[in-house]
CSV table of C-alpha atoms in Angstrom, one decimal:
chain,number,residue,atom,x,y,z
A,1,MET,CA,-3.7,-30.5,-4.9
A,2,ALA,CA,-7.4,-31.0,-4.2
A,3,ASP,CA,-9.5,-32.2,-7.1
A,4,ARG,CA,-12.2,-29.6,-6.6
A,5,VAL,CA,-12.4,-26.3,-4.7
A,6,SER,CA,-15.7,-24.6,-3.7
A,7,VAL,CA,-15.6,-20.9,-4.2
A,8,ASP,CA,-18.6,-18.7,-3.3
A,9,GLY,CA,-21.0,-21.5,-3.8
A,10,GLY,CA,-19.8,-22.7,-7.2
A,11,THR,CA,-17.6,-25.8,-7.7
A,12,HIS,CA,-14.7,-25.7,-10.2
A,13,ARG,CA,-11.8,-27.8,-11.3
A,14,PRO,CA,-8.2,-26.5,-10.7
A,15,GLY,CA,-7.0,-24.4,-13.6
A,16,ALA,CA,-10.5,-23.2,-14.5
A,17,PRO,CA,-10.2,-19.5,-15.5
A,18,ALA,CA,-11.3,-16.8,-13.1
A,19,GLU,CA,-13.0,-18.6,-10.3
A,20,ALA,CA,-10.8,-21.5,-9.4
A,21,LEU,CA,-8.6,-20.9,-6.3
A,22,PRO,CA,-6.5,-24.1,-6.1
A,23,ALA,CA,-5.3,-25.5,-2.8
A,24,ARG,CA,-1.5,-25.7,-2.3
A,25,ALA,CA,0.2,-29.0,-1.7
A,26,GLY,CA,-0.3,-30.2,1.8
A,27,ARG,CA,-3.2,-28.0,2.6
A,28,ARG,CA,-6.8,-29.0,2.5
A,29,ALA,CA,-9.3,-26.5,0.9
A,30,PRO,CA,-12.2,-26.3,3.3
A,31,ALA,CA,-15.6,-26.0,1.7
A,32,THR,CA,-16.4,-22.3,1.4
A,33,ARG,CA,-19.9,-21.3,2.6
A,34,PRO,CA,-22.1,-19.9,-0.1
A,35,GLY,CA,-21.8,-16.2,-0.3
A,36,THR,CA,-18.7,-15.8,1.8
A,37,MET,CA,-16.6,-14.2,-0.9
A,38,SER,CA,-19.3,-12.0,-2.3
A,39,ALA,CA,-20.2,-10.9,1.2
A,40,LEU,CA,-16.5,-10.1,2.0
A,41,VAL,CA,-16.3,-7.9,-1.1
A,42,ALA,CA,-19.6,-6.2,-0.3
A,43,VAL,CA,-18.8,-5.3,3.3
A,44,THR,CA,-15.2,-4.4,2.4
A,45,VAL,CA,-16.6,-1.8,0.0
A,46,LEU,CA,-19.2,-0.7,2.6
A,47,VAL,CA,-16.5,0.1,5.2
A,48,GLY,CA,-14.1,1.4,2.6
A,49,ALA,CA,-16.6,3.7,1.0
A,50,GLU,CA,-17.2,5.3,4.3
A,51,LEU,CA,-13.5,5.8,4.8
A,52,LEU,CA,-13.2,7.2,1.3
A,53,ARG,CA,-16.0,9.6,2.1
A,54,VAL,CA,-14.5,10.6,5.5
A,55,PHE,CA,-10.9,11.0,4.5
A,56,PRO,CA,-11.1,14.0,2.0
A,57,SER,CA,-13.4,16.0,4.3
A,58,LEU,CA,-11.0,15.5,7.3
A,59,VAL,CA,-8.0,16.6,5.2
A,60,ALA,CA,-9.9,19.5,3.7
A,61,TRP,CA,-10.8,20.8,7.2
A,62,GLN,CA,-7.2,20.6,8.4
A,63,LEU,CA,-6.0,22.4,5.2
A,64,GLY,CA,-8.6,25.1,5.6
A,65,SER,CA,-8.2,25.6,9.3
A,66,THR,CA,-5.5,27.4,11.3
A,67,ALA,CA,-3.8,24.0,11.4
A,68,ARG,CA,-3.4,21.9,14.4
A,69,LEU,CA,-1.4,19.8,12.0
A,70,SER,CA,1.0,21.5,9.6
A,71,VAL,CA,0.0,21.7,5.9
A,72,ALA,CA,3.0,19.6,5.0
A,73,ALA,CA,1.9,16.9,7.4
A,74,VAL,CA,-1.7,16.9,6.2
A,75,VAL,CA,-0.6,16.8,2.5
A,76,ALA,CA,1.7,13.8,3.4
A,77,VAL,CA,-1.2,12.1,5.1
A,78,ALA,CA,-3.4,12.8,2.1
A,79,VAL,CA,-1.0,11.3,-0.5
A,80,ALA,CA,0.6,8.6,1.6
A,81,PRO,CA,-2.2,6.0,1.5
A,82,PHE,CA,-2.3,6.0,-2.3
A,83,VAL,CA,1.5,5.9,-2.8
A,84,LEU,CA,1.9,3.2,-0.2
A,85,THR,CA,-0.9,1.2,-1.8
A,86,THR,CA,1.2,1.1,-5.0
A,87,VAL,CA,4.0,-0.4,-3.1
A,88,ALA,CA,1.7,-2.8,-1.3
A,89,ALA,CA,0.0,-4.0,-4.4
A,90,VAL,CA,3.2,-4.9,-6.1
A,91,ALA,CA,4.6,-6.5,-2.9
A,92,VAL,CA,1.6,-8.7,-2.4
A,93,ALA,CA,1.8,-10.0,-5.9
A,94,THR,CA,5.1,-11.6,-5.1
A,95,ARG,CA,4.2,-13.1,-1.7
A,96,GLU,CA,1.6,-15.1,0.2
A,97,PRO,CA,-1.5,-12.8,0.2
A,98,THR,CA,-3.3,-14.5,3.1
A,99,VAL,CA,-1.6,-12.6,5.9
A,100,VAL,CA,-1.9,-9.3,4.0
A,101,LEU,CA,-5.6,-9.9,3.4
A,102,GLY,CA,-6.2,-10.6,7.1
A,103,VAL,CA,-4.1,-7.8,8.5
A,104,ALA,CA,-5.4,-5.1,6.0
A,105,GLY,CA,-9.0,-6.1,6.6
A,106,LEU,CA,-8.7,-5.9,10.4
A,107,VAL,CA,-6.8,-2.6,10.3
A,108,MET,CA,-9.5,-1.1,8.0
A,109,SER,CA,-12.2,-2.2,10.4
A,110,ALA,CA,-10.4,-0.9,13.5
A,111,ALA,CA,-9.6,2.4,11.7
A,112,ARG,CA,-13.3,2.9,10.7
A,113,LEU,CA,-14.4,2.4,14.3
A,114,GLY,CA,-11.6,4.7,15.5
A,115,VAL,CA,-12.7,7.5,13.3
A,116,GLN,CA,-16.1,7.3,14.8
A,117,VAL,CA,-15.0,8.0,18.3
A,118,SER,CA,-11.8,10.1,18.0
A,119,ASP,CA,-11.1,13.8,17.8
A,120,PRO,CA,-10.6,15.4,14.3
A,121,ASP,CA,-6.8,15.5,14.5
A,122,LEU,CA,-6.4,11.8,15.3
A,123,ALA,CA,-9.2,11.0,12.9
A,124,VAL,CA,-7.1,12.3,9.9
A,125,LEU,CA,-4.4,9.8,10.7
A,126,LEU,CA,-6.8,6.9,11.4
A,127,ALA,CA,-8.7,7.5,8.2
A,128,GLY,CA,-5.5,7.6,6.2
A,129,VAL,CA,-4.4,4.3,7.7
A,130,GLY,CA,-7.8,2.8,7.1
A,131,LEU,CA,-7.9,4.0,3.5
A,132,LEU,CA,-4.5,2.4,2.9
A,133,ALA,CA,-5.8,-0.9,4.3
A,134,PHE,CA,-9.0,-0.6,2.2
A,135,LEU,CA,-7.1,0.0,-1.1
A,136,THR,CA,-4.7,-2.9,-0.2
A,137,THR,CA,-7.6,-5.2,0.5
A,138,ILE,CA,-9.3,-4.3,-2.8
A,139,SER,CA,-6.0,-4.8,-4.6
A,140,VAL,CA,-5.7,-8.4,-3.3
A,141,LEU,CA,-9.4,-9.1,-4.1
A,142,ALA,CA,-8.9,-7.9,-7.6
A,143,LEU,CA,-5.7,-9.9,-8.1
A,144,MET,CA,-7.7,-13.0,-6.9
A,145,ALA,CA,-10.1,-12.5,-9.9
A,146,LEU,CA,-13.1,-13.0,-7.7
A,147,PRO,CA,-16.4,-14.1,-9.3
A,148,LEU,CA,-19.0,-11.5,-8.9
A,149,PHE,CA,-16.4,-8.9,-7.9
A,150,GLY,CA,-18.5,-6.2,-9.5
A,151,GLY,CA,-21.6,-7.5,-7.8
A,152,GLY,CA,-19.9,-7.3,-4.4
A,153,VAL,CA,-18.8,-3.7,-5.2
A,154,VAL,CA,-22.3,-2.6,-6.1
A,155,VAL,CA,-23.9,-4.4,-3.1
A,156,GLY,CA,-21.4,-2.9,-0.8
A,157,VAL,CA,-22.0,0.7,-2.0
A,158,VAL,CA,-25.8,0.1,-2.0
A,159,LEU,CA,-25.6,-1.0,1.6
A,160,ASP,CA,-23.5,2.2,2.3
A,161,ALA,CA,-26.3,4.3,0.7
A,162,ALA,CA,-28.9,2.5,2.7
A,163,VAL,CA,-27.0,3.2,6.0
A,164,ARG,CA,-26.7,6.9,5.0
A,165,ALA,CA,-30.4,7.1,4.1
A,166,ALA,CA,-31.4,5.6,7.4
A,167,LEU,CA,-29.4,8.3,9.1
A,168,GLY,CA,-30.9,11.2,7.2
A,169,THR,CA,-28.1,11.2,4.5
A,170,ARG,CA,-25.5,12.2,7.0
A,171,ASP,CA,-22.0,10.6,6.9
A,172,LEU,CA,-21.8,7.9,9.5
A,173,ALA,CA,-18.4,9.1,10.9
A,174,TRP,CA,-19.9,12.3,12.3
A,175,ILE,CA,-22.6,10.9,14.5
A,176,ASP,CA,-21.8,10.8,18.2
A,177,GLU,CA,-24.9,9.0,19.4
A,178,PRO,CA,-24.2,5.6,21.1
A,179,TRP,CA,-26.6,3.8,18.6
A,180,ALA,CA,-24.6,5.1,15.7
A,181,VAL,CA,-21.3,3.8,17.2
A,182,ALA,CA,-23.0,0.5,17.9
A,183,ALA,CA,-24.1,0.3,14.2
A,184,VAL,CA,-20.5,0.9,13.0
A,185,ALA,CA,-19.2,-1.6,15.5
A,186,ALA,CA,-21.7,-4.2,14.1
A,187,ILE,CA,-20.6,-3.5,10.6
A,188,VAL,CA,-16.8,-3.8,11.3
A,189,THR,CA,-17.2,-6.8,13.5
A,190,TRP,CA,-19.0,-8.7,10.7
A,191,HIS,CA,-16.2,-7.7,8.3
A,192,ALA,CA,-13.6,-8.9,10.7
A,193,LEU,CA,-15.3,-12.3,11.0
A,194,LEU,CA,-15.5,-12.6,7.2
A,195,VAL,CA,-11.8,-11.7,6.8
A,196,LEU,CA,-10.8,-14.3,9.5
A,197,ASP,CA,-13.0,-16.9,7.7
A,198,ARG,CA,-11.3,-16.1,4.4
A,199,VAL,CA,-7.7,-16.2,5.6
A,200,ARG,CA,-8.2,-19.7,6.9
A,201,ARG,CA,-8.5,-20.8,3.3
A,202,PRO,CA,-5.9,-21.0,0.6
A,203,VAL,CA,-5.6,-17.8,-1.5
A,204,GLU,CA,-4.2,-17.9,-5.0
A,205,LEU,CA,-3.3,-14.8,-7.0
A,206,HIS,CA,-3.8,-15.1,-10.7
A,207,GLY,CA,-1.6,-13.7,-13.4
A,208,ARG,CA,-2.5,-11.5,-16.4
A,209,ASP,CA,-0.4,-10.3,-19.3
A,210,LEU,CA,-0.3,-6.6,-20.3
A,211,ALA,CA,-3.4,-6.6,-22.5
A,212,ALA,CA,-5.4,-8.4,-19.9
A,213,SER,CA,-4.2,-6.2,-17.1
A,214,LEU,CA,-4.9,-2.8,-18.6
A,215,PRO,CA,-8.7,-2.9,-17.8
A,216,LEU,CA,-7.9,-3.1,-14.1
A,217,VAL,CA,-6.8,0.5,-14.2
A,218,ALA,CA,-10.5,1.4,-14.2
A,219,LEU,CA,-10.9,-0.1,-10.7
A,220,GLY,CA,-10.0,2.9,-8.6
A,221,PRO,CA,-11.7,5.7,-10.5
A,222,VAL,CA,-14.9,3.7,-11.0
A,223,LEU,CA,-15.1,3.1,-7.2
A,224,LEU,CA,-15.1,6.9,-6.8
A,225,VAL,CA,-17.9,7.5,-9.2
A,226,GLU,CA,-19.9,4.7,-7.5
A,227,SER,CA,-19.3,6.0,-4.0
A,228,PHE,CA,-19.8,9.7,-4.6
A,229,LEU,CA,-22.2,10.1,-7.5
A,230,LEU,CA,-24.5,7.2,-8.2
A,231,THR,CA,-25.3,6.7,-4.5
A,232,ASN,CA,-25.3,10.4,-3.5
A,233,GLN,CA,-28.8,11.6,-2.6
A,234,GLY,CA,-28.0,15.3,-2.9
A,235,TRP,CA,-26.7,14.8,-6.5
A,236,VAL,CA,-29.4,12.4,-7.6
A,237,GLY,CA,-32.2,14.4,-5.9
A,238,GLU,CA,-31.1,17.7,-7.4
A,239,HIS,CA,-30.8,16.4,-11.0
A,240,LEU,CA,-33.9,14.3,-10.8
A,241,GLY,CA,-36.0,17.1,-9.4
A,242,VAL,CA,-37.3,14.9,-6.6
A,243,GLY,CA,-36.9,15.0,-2.8
A,244,TRP,CA,-35.0,12.8,-0.4
A,245,THR,CA,-37.4,9.9,-0.6
A,246,GLY,CA,-37.5,9.9,-4.4
A,247,ALA,CA,-33.7,10.0,-4.7
A,248,THR,CA,-33.4,7.1,-2.2
A,249,ALA,CA,-35.8,5.0,-4.2
A,250,VAL,CA,-33.9,5.7,-7.5
A,251,ILE,CA,-30.6,4.8,-5.8
A,252,ALA,CA,-32.0,1.5,-4.3
A,253,THR,CA,-33.6,0.5,-7.6
A,254,ALA,CA,-30.4,1.2,-9.5
A,255,GLY,CA,-28.4,-0.8,-7.0
A,256,VAL,CA,-30.5,-3.8,-7.5
A,257,ALA,CA,-30.0,-3.5,-11.2
A,258,GLY,CA,-26.2,-3.4,-10.6
A,259,VAL,CA,-26.3,-6.6,-8.6
A,260,VAL,CA,-28.5,-8.4,-11.2
A,261,ALA,CA,-26.2,-7.3,-14.0
A,262,ALA,CA,-23.1,-8.5,-12.2
A,263,ALA,CA,-24.7,-11.9,-11.5
A,264,ALA,CA,-25.9,-12.2,-15.1
A,265,THR,CA,-22.5,-11.4,-16.4
A,266,ALA,CA,-20.9,-14.1,-14.2
A,267,ARG,CA,-23.5,-16.6,-15.3
A,268,ARG,CA,-23.3,-15.8,-19.1
A,269,PRO,CA,-19.8,-14.4,-19.8
A,270,ASP,CA,-20.1,-15.2,-23.5
A,271,SER,CA,-23.5,-13.5,-24.0
A,272,TRP,CA,-24.4,-9.9,-24.7
A,273,VAL,CA,-24.8,-9.1,-21.0
A,274,PRO,CA,-21.1,-8.0,-20.4
A,275,TRP,CA,-21.6,-5.2,-22.9
A,276,LEU,CA,-23.7,-3.5,-20.2
A,277,GLY,CA,-20.3,-2.3,-18.9
A,278,VAL,CA,-19.9,-0.3,-22.1
A,279,ALA,CA,-23.4,1.0,-21.9
A,280,GLY,CA,-22.8,2.0,-18.2
A,281,GLY,CA,-19.7,4.0,-19.1
A,282,ILE,CA,-21.6,5.8,-21.8
A,283,ALA,CA,-24.4,6.6,-19.3
A,284,ILE,CA,-21.9,8.0,-16.8
A,285,VAL,CA,-20.6,10.3,-19.6
A,286,ALA,CA,-24.1,11.4,-20.4
A,287,LEU,CA,-25.0,12.0,-16.8
A,288,ALA,CA,-21.9,14.1,-16.2
A,289,GLY,CA,-22.5,16.3,-19.3
A,290,GLY,CA,-26.2,16.5,-19.2
A,291,GLY,CA,-26.5,19.3,-16.6
A,292,PRO,CA,-29.2,19.8,-14.1
A,293,LEU,CA,-32.2,19.0,-16.3
A,294,PRO,CA,-34.7,17.2,-14.1
A,295,GLY,CA,-36.5,14.3,-15.6
A,296,TRP,CA,-37.1,10.6,-15.4
A,297,TRP,CA,-34.7,10.0,-18.2
A,298,TRP,CA,-32.0,11.0,-15.7
A,299,ALA,CA,-33.2,8.2,-13.3
A,300,LEU,CA,-32.9,5.8,-16.2
A,301,GLY,CA,-29.4,7.0,-16.8
A,302,VAL,CA,-28.5,6.2,-13.1
A,303,LEU,CA,-30.0,2.7,-13.5
A,304,VAL,CA,-28.0,2.0,-16.6
A,305,ALA,CA,-24.8,3.4,-15.1
A,306,GLN,CA,-25.2,1.2,-12.0
A,307,ALA,CA,-25.9,-1.9,-14.1
A,308,GLY,CA,-22.9,-1.0,-16.2
A,309,VAL,CA,-20.6,-0.7,-13.1
A,310,GLY,CA,-21.7,-4.1,-11.8
A,311,SER,CA,-21.3,-5.8,-15.2
A,312,GLY,CA,-18.2,-3.9,-16.2
A,313,LEU,CA,-16.2,-4.6,-13.0
A,314,THR,CA,-17.2,-8.3,-13.1
A,315,THR,CA,-16.0,-8.5,-16.7
A,316,ILE,CA,-12.8,-6.6,-16.0
A,317,ALA,CA,-12.0,-8.6,-12.8
A,318,THR,CA,-12.5,-12.1,-14.2
A,319,ARG,CA,-11.0,-11.9,-17.8
A,320,GLY,CA,-7.5,-12.8,-18.8
A,321,VAL,CA,-6.8,-15.0,-15.8
A,322,GLY,CA,-3.8,-17.3,-16.0
A,323,THR,CA,-2.2,-15.5,-18.9
A,324,GLY,CA,1.1,-14.4,-17.3
A,325,GLY,CA,2.9,-12.7,-14.4
A,326,ARG,CA,1.0,-11.1,-11.5
A,327,LEU,CA,3.2,-8.0,-11.3
A,328,THR,CA,1.7,-6.6,-14.5
A,329,ALA,CA,-1.8,-6.9,-13.0
A,330,ALA,CA,-0.5,-5.4,-9.7
A,331,TRP,CA,0.9,-2.4,-11.4
A,332,ALA,CA,-2.4,-1.9,-13.2
A,333,VAL,CA,-4.3,-2.0,-10.0
A,334,ALA,CA,-1.8,0.4,-8.4
A,335,LEU,CA,-2.1,2.9,-11.3
A,336,GLY,CA,-5.9,2.8,-10.8
A,337,HIS,CA,-5.5,3.8,-7.2
A,338,LEU,CA,-3.2,6.7,-8.1
A,339,LEU,CA,-5.9,7.9,-10.6
A,340,LEU,CA,-8.3,7.7,-7.8
A,341,LEU,CA,-6.2,10.2,-5.9
A,342,VAL,CA,-6.2,12.5,-8.9
A,343,ALA,CA,-10.0,12.2,-9.2
A,344,LEU,CA,-10.5,12.9,-5.5
A,345,THR,CA,-8.4,16.0,-5.9
A,346,ALA,CA,-10.3,17.1,-8.9
A,347,PHE,CA,-13.6,16.7,-7.1
A,348,ASP,CA,-12.3,18.7,-4.2
A,349,GLY,CA,-11.6,21.7,-6.5
A,350,ARG,CA,-8.0,22.4,-5.6
A,351,GLY,CA,-6.4,20.9,-8.7
A,352,VAL,CA,-3.3,18.7,-9.0
A,353,LEU,CA,0.1,20.4,-8.8
A,354,GLY,CA,-1.4,23.7,-9.5
A,355,VAL,CA,-3.4,22.5,-12.5
A,356,ALA,CA,-7.1,22.9,-12.2
A,357,LEU,CA,-9.2,19.8,-13.1
A,358,SER,CA,-12.8,20.0,-14.0
A,359,PRO,CA,-15.0,17.6,-11.9
A,360,THR,CA,-17.3,17.2,-14.9
A,361,ALA,CA,-14.4,16.3,-17.2
A,362,THR,CA,-13.1,13.9,-14.5
A,363,VAL,CA,-16.4,12.0,-14.4
A,364,VAL,CA,-16.5,11.9,-18.2
A,365,ALA,CA,-13.0,10.4,-18.3
A,366,ILE,CA,-14.0,7.8,-15.7
A,367,GLY,CA,-17.1,6.8,-17.7
A,368,ALA,CA,-14.9,6.5,-20.8
A,369,LEU,CA,-12.4,4.4,-18.8
A,370,LEU,CA,-15.2,2.0,-17.7
A,371,ALA,CA,-16.5,1.7,-21.3
A,372,GLY,CA,-13.1,1.2,-22.8
A,373,GLY,CA,-11.9,-1.2,-20.1
A,374,THR,CA,-15.0,-3.4,-20.5
A,375,ALA,CA,-14.6,-3.4,-24.3
A,376,LEU,CA,-10.9,-4.3,-24.0
A,377,ALA,CA,-11.6,-7.0,-21.4
A,378,ARG,CA,-14.3,-8.5,-23.7
A,379,ARG,CA,-11.5,-9.3,-26.2
A,380,ARG,CA,-9.9,-11.7,-23.7
A,381,PRO,CA,-11.1,-15.3,-23.3
A,382,ALA,CA,-14.2,-15.6,-21.3
A,383,PRO,CA,-14.0,-17.2,-17.9
A,384,ARG,CA,-15.8,-20.4,-17.1
A,385,PRO,CA,-19.5,-19.4,-16.3
A,386,HIS,CA,-20.0,-19.0,-12.6
A,387,GLY,CA,-23.3,-20.1,-11.0
A,388,ALA,CA,-23.5,-17.4,-8.4
A,389,GLY,CA,-26.5,-15.2,-8.4
A,390,GLY,CA,-28.7,-16.1,-5.4
A,391,ALA,CA,-25.9,-17.9,-3.6
A,392,GLN,CA,-24.6,-14.8,-1.9
A,393,ILE,CA,-28.0,-13.5,-0.7
A,394,PRO,CA,-28.0,-15.3,2.7
A,395,SER,CA,-24.6,-13.9,3.7
A,396,LEU,CA,-25.4,-10.4,2.4
A,397,LEU,CA,-28.6,-10.4,4.4
A,398,VAL,CA,-26.5,-11.0,7.5
A,399,VAL,CA,-24.3,-8.1,6.4
A,400,VAL,CA,-27.4,-5.9,6.4
A,401,ALA,CA,-29.4,-7.3,9.3
A,402,ALA,CA,-27.3,-6.3,12.4
A,403,PRO,CA,-26.4,-2.7,11.5
A,404,MET,CA,-29.7,-1.9,9.9
A,405,ALA,CA,-31.7,-3.3,12.8
A,406,ALA,CA,-29.7,-1.0,15.1
A,407,LEU,CA,-30.2,1.9,12.8
A,408,LEU,CA,-33.9,1.5,12.4
A,409,ILE,CA,-34.4,1.1,16.2
A,410,ALA,CA,-32.3,4.3,16.8
A,411,LEU,CA,-33.8,6.3,13.9
A,412,PRO,CA,-36.4,8.2,15.9
A,413,VAL,CA,-33.6,9.3,18.3
A,414,LEU,CA,-31.1,10.2,15.6
A,415,SER,CA,-33.4,12.0,13.2
A,416,GLY,CA,-35.2,14.1,15.9
A,417,VAL,CA,-38.4,14.3,13.8
A,418,ALA,CA,-40.8,15.2,16.6
A,419,GLY,CA,-42.8,17.9,15.0
A,420,ASP,CA,-40.8,20.7,16.8
A,421,ALA,CA,-41.3,23.0,13.9
A,422,GLU,CA,-45.1,22.5,13.7
A,423,GLY,CA,-47.7,24.8,15.2
A,424,THR,CA,-45.5,27.9,15.2
A,425,GLY,CA,-48.4,30.3,15.0
A,426,GLU,CA,-52.1,30.8,14.1
A,427,PRO,CA,-53.3,32.0,10.7
A,428,GLY,CA,-52.7,35.7,10.2
A,429,PHE,CA,-49.7,35.9,12.5
A,430,PRO,CA,-46.3,37.2,11.2
A,431,VAL,CA,-44.1,34.7,9.4
A,432,ARG,CA,-41.0,33.9,11.4
A,433,VAL,CA,-37.8,33.9,9.2
A,434,ALA,CA,-34.2,32.8,10.2
A,435,THR,CA,-31.0,32.9,8.2
A,436,TYR,CA,-27.8,30.9,8.9
A,437,ASN,CA,-24.4,30.4,7.3
A,438,VAL,CA,-23.8,26.7,7.9
A,439,ARG,CA,-20.1,26.7,6.8
A,440,LEU,CA,-20.5,23.5,4.7
A,441,ALA,CA,-21.8,21.7,7.9
A,442,PHE,CA,-18.6,22.1,9.9
A,443,SER,CA,-18.8,23.1,13.5
A,444,ALA,CA,-16.3,25.3,15.3
A,445,ASP,CA,-14.2,22.3,16.5
A,446,GLY,CA,-13.8,20.9,13.0
A,447,ARG,CA,-16.5,18.2,12.9
A,448,LEU,CA,-19.2,17.8,10.4
A,449,ASN,CA,-22.1,18.4,12.7
A,450,VAL,CA,-25.5,18.8,11.1
A,451,GLU,CA,-27.2,18.3,14.4
A,452,GLU,CA,-25.6,21.5,15.7
A,453,VAL,CA,-27.3,23.5,12.9
A,454,ALA,CA,-30.7,21.9,13.6
A,455,ASP,CA,-30.3,22.5,17.3
A,456,ALA,CA,-29.5,26.1,16.7
A,457,LEU,CA,-32.6,26.7,14.5
A,458,ARG,CA,-35.1,24.6,16.3
A,459,PRO,CA,-35.7,26.8,19.4
A,460,GLY,CA,-36.8,29.8,17.2
A,461,ALA,CA,-39.4,27.7,15.4
A,462,PRO,CA,-38.9,29.4,12.0
A,463,ASP,CA,-41.4,29.1,9.2
A,464,ILE,CA,-38.8,30.0,6.6
A,465,VAL,CA,-35.0,29.4,6.8
A,466,GLY,CA,-32.4,30.9,4.5
A,467,LEU,CA,-29.1,29.0,4.5
A,468,GLN,CA,-25.7,29.8,3.0
A,469,GLU,CA,-22.8,27.4,2.1
A,470,VAL,CA,-25.1,24.4,2.1
A,471,PRO,CA,-23.4,21.1,1.1
A,472,ARG,CA,-25.4,18.8,-1.2
A,473,GLY,CA,-23.1,15.8,-1.6
A,474,HIS,CA,-20.0,18.0,-1.7
A,475,LEU,CA,-16.8,15.9,-1.4
A,476,ARG,CA,-15.3,18.3,1.1
A,477,SER,CA,-18.3,17.8,3.4
A,478,GLY,CA,-18.1,14.0,3.2
A,479,GLY,CA,-21.0,13.6,0.8
A,480,VAL,CA,-23.5,15.0,3.3
A,481,ASP,CA,-26.8,16.2,1.8
A,482,MET,CA,-27.5,18.8,4.5
A,483,LEU,CA,-30.6,20.2,2.9
A,484,GLY,CA,-32.3,16.8,2.9
A,485,TRP,CA,-31.3,16.2,6.5
A,486,LEU,CA,-32.7,19.6,7.7
A,487,GLN,CA,-35.9,19.1,5.8
A,488,ARG,CA,-36.4,15.9,7.8
A,489,SER,CA,-35.2,17.0,11.2
A,490,LEU,CA,-36.9,20.4,11.3
A,491,GLY,CA,-40.2,19.2,9.7
A,492,LEU,CA,-39.8,21.8,6.8
A,493,PRO,CA,-40.6,19.7,3.7
A,494,TYR,CA,-40.4,22.4,1.0
A,495,ALA,CA,-37.1,23.6,-0.3
A,496,ALA,CA,-35.6,25.8,-3.1
A,497,PHE,CA,-31.9,25.3,-3.8
A,498,GLN,CA,-29.7,27.5,-5.9
A,499,ALA,CA,-26.4,25.9,-6.8
A,500,ALA,CA,-23.4,28.2,-6.7
A,501,THR,CA,-21.0,25.9,-8.6
C-alpha cells in the first residue's frame, strides 16, 4: 500500500474517511492532477443531464405518435435503464469498478453524440442506453464517496444551463447545425479523456451501514430537481417575472452559490455549513408550493435551493464511509434511481401504474428528501476535512472552454437574430398578426424543432404572434423554453404568457 494518495488535489493517509482512495498491493497510485475528480463529476452530470432531458421527450413523442415503435417496446425502453441500473449498482459493489467506470463513461459519451445525429427512432434507443450508462457512472462515483461530489453535480448542471442559454434555451440534442454537433463532440471528447485518466488509477469503493446509506436515496430525485427546475429558464423566468436574460442571471448566480456551498462543506464538515442542505430542501418545498407569485424573494429561494443541493449532496456522499458493506449503499443508490423514474413519470403527467401523481407534490417530496437526508447524514461521523475549493477550477475551466468557445462563435448563426422582424411597416399602417399552434415544438417528423416554427413565421414579418401549445420548460419537450427562443430569434421582445396547467 502506498503511504499517501493524492485525490483531487488533497493529500490523505490511507483509511481516512471519505476522501482516501488507497492503492492496492502491487499497484502504484499515480499523483492525481488537481481537479480531475471534480471535473469528471461535473462533466458527467453535464452530459447526463442532457440525456435526462432528451430521453423523456423522445419517449413521449413515440408514445403519442402513430408509433414507428410499438408502445410495448417504448415502455420497455423507458423503464429498462432504471431497472438495469439497479442491477448494475449492486453488481459493481461486489467487483472491480475501474472497468465499469470506463466503459459506462465512454458509452454515455458515444450515446450523447449519437442522439445528436440520429433519427428519432434510433435516438430513443441511444438515449436509453446513454441514460443507463450515466446512472451507472453516477452510482460508482457515489459509492466512491467523492469529495466535492455535490460541487461537481452543481457545476455540471450549471454548465448545462450555460450551454442551453448560449443556444437560446433550446435542448442541445435537437440542433442540426454543424457547430452544435461540434460543441457536443468537444464536450463528450473531454469527458472520455477524463474517464480514461481516472481508470488508470486505483478505484476503491467504500462501505456504509444501513443508517449511513439511507441518505443516498436522495441522489436520483435531487438530480431531477436540479436538472429540470433550478436550471430551467422557462420555470425560473415565469415565476420570477423577468425575461430570458434575468432568468439566466439568477440561474448562474445560484449555481455559483451551489459550488461555494459544496466547497465550504468539504472544507468545514463539522461546522454549521452542512446544514445548508436542510435549508435547501426547505427552499425547494417553498418554491414548489409558492405558486406563480413573481418577486425577488423567489430568486433568493432558487439561490438557497442551489446552495442546499451542493452542500447537501456533499454531506450525503461523504458521511458514513468505512462503516460496513458496500451492498447496502448500492441498494440505496439503486432505490434513488428508481425514485427518479417515478418522479420523471409524475412530471410527464401520465401517472404511475394508473395512479396520477402531482408534479408539485413530487417536488415537495424531493425537497423533503434532501432536507431529511442531509439531517440524517449529519448524525454520522464527519469525514476528514478536504482542502478542495479552488483546486478544481483549472480543470473545470477546460471543461467549459472548448464547447463554450464553439458555441459563442456559432451563436450568430444558430440564433438567427438578424433583425428580420424589424421595419415591418411605417407608422399608421395596419398591424400584421399571425397565429400558430406549435405542437409543443415538435415538427411533423418527430423532432423538437424550434427553428422550423421561427422559419415559418419570419417571412410574414408579423408584429404580433399568437401561439398555442407553447412549451416553457415542459418535460415532454425536453425542457425547451420556446417562448424565450422565439423572442430572441424573431426580434419580438415583449411577451404575455397564460399557463394552461
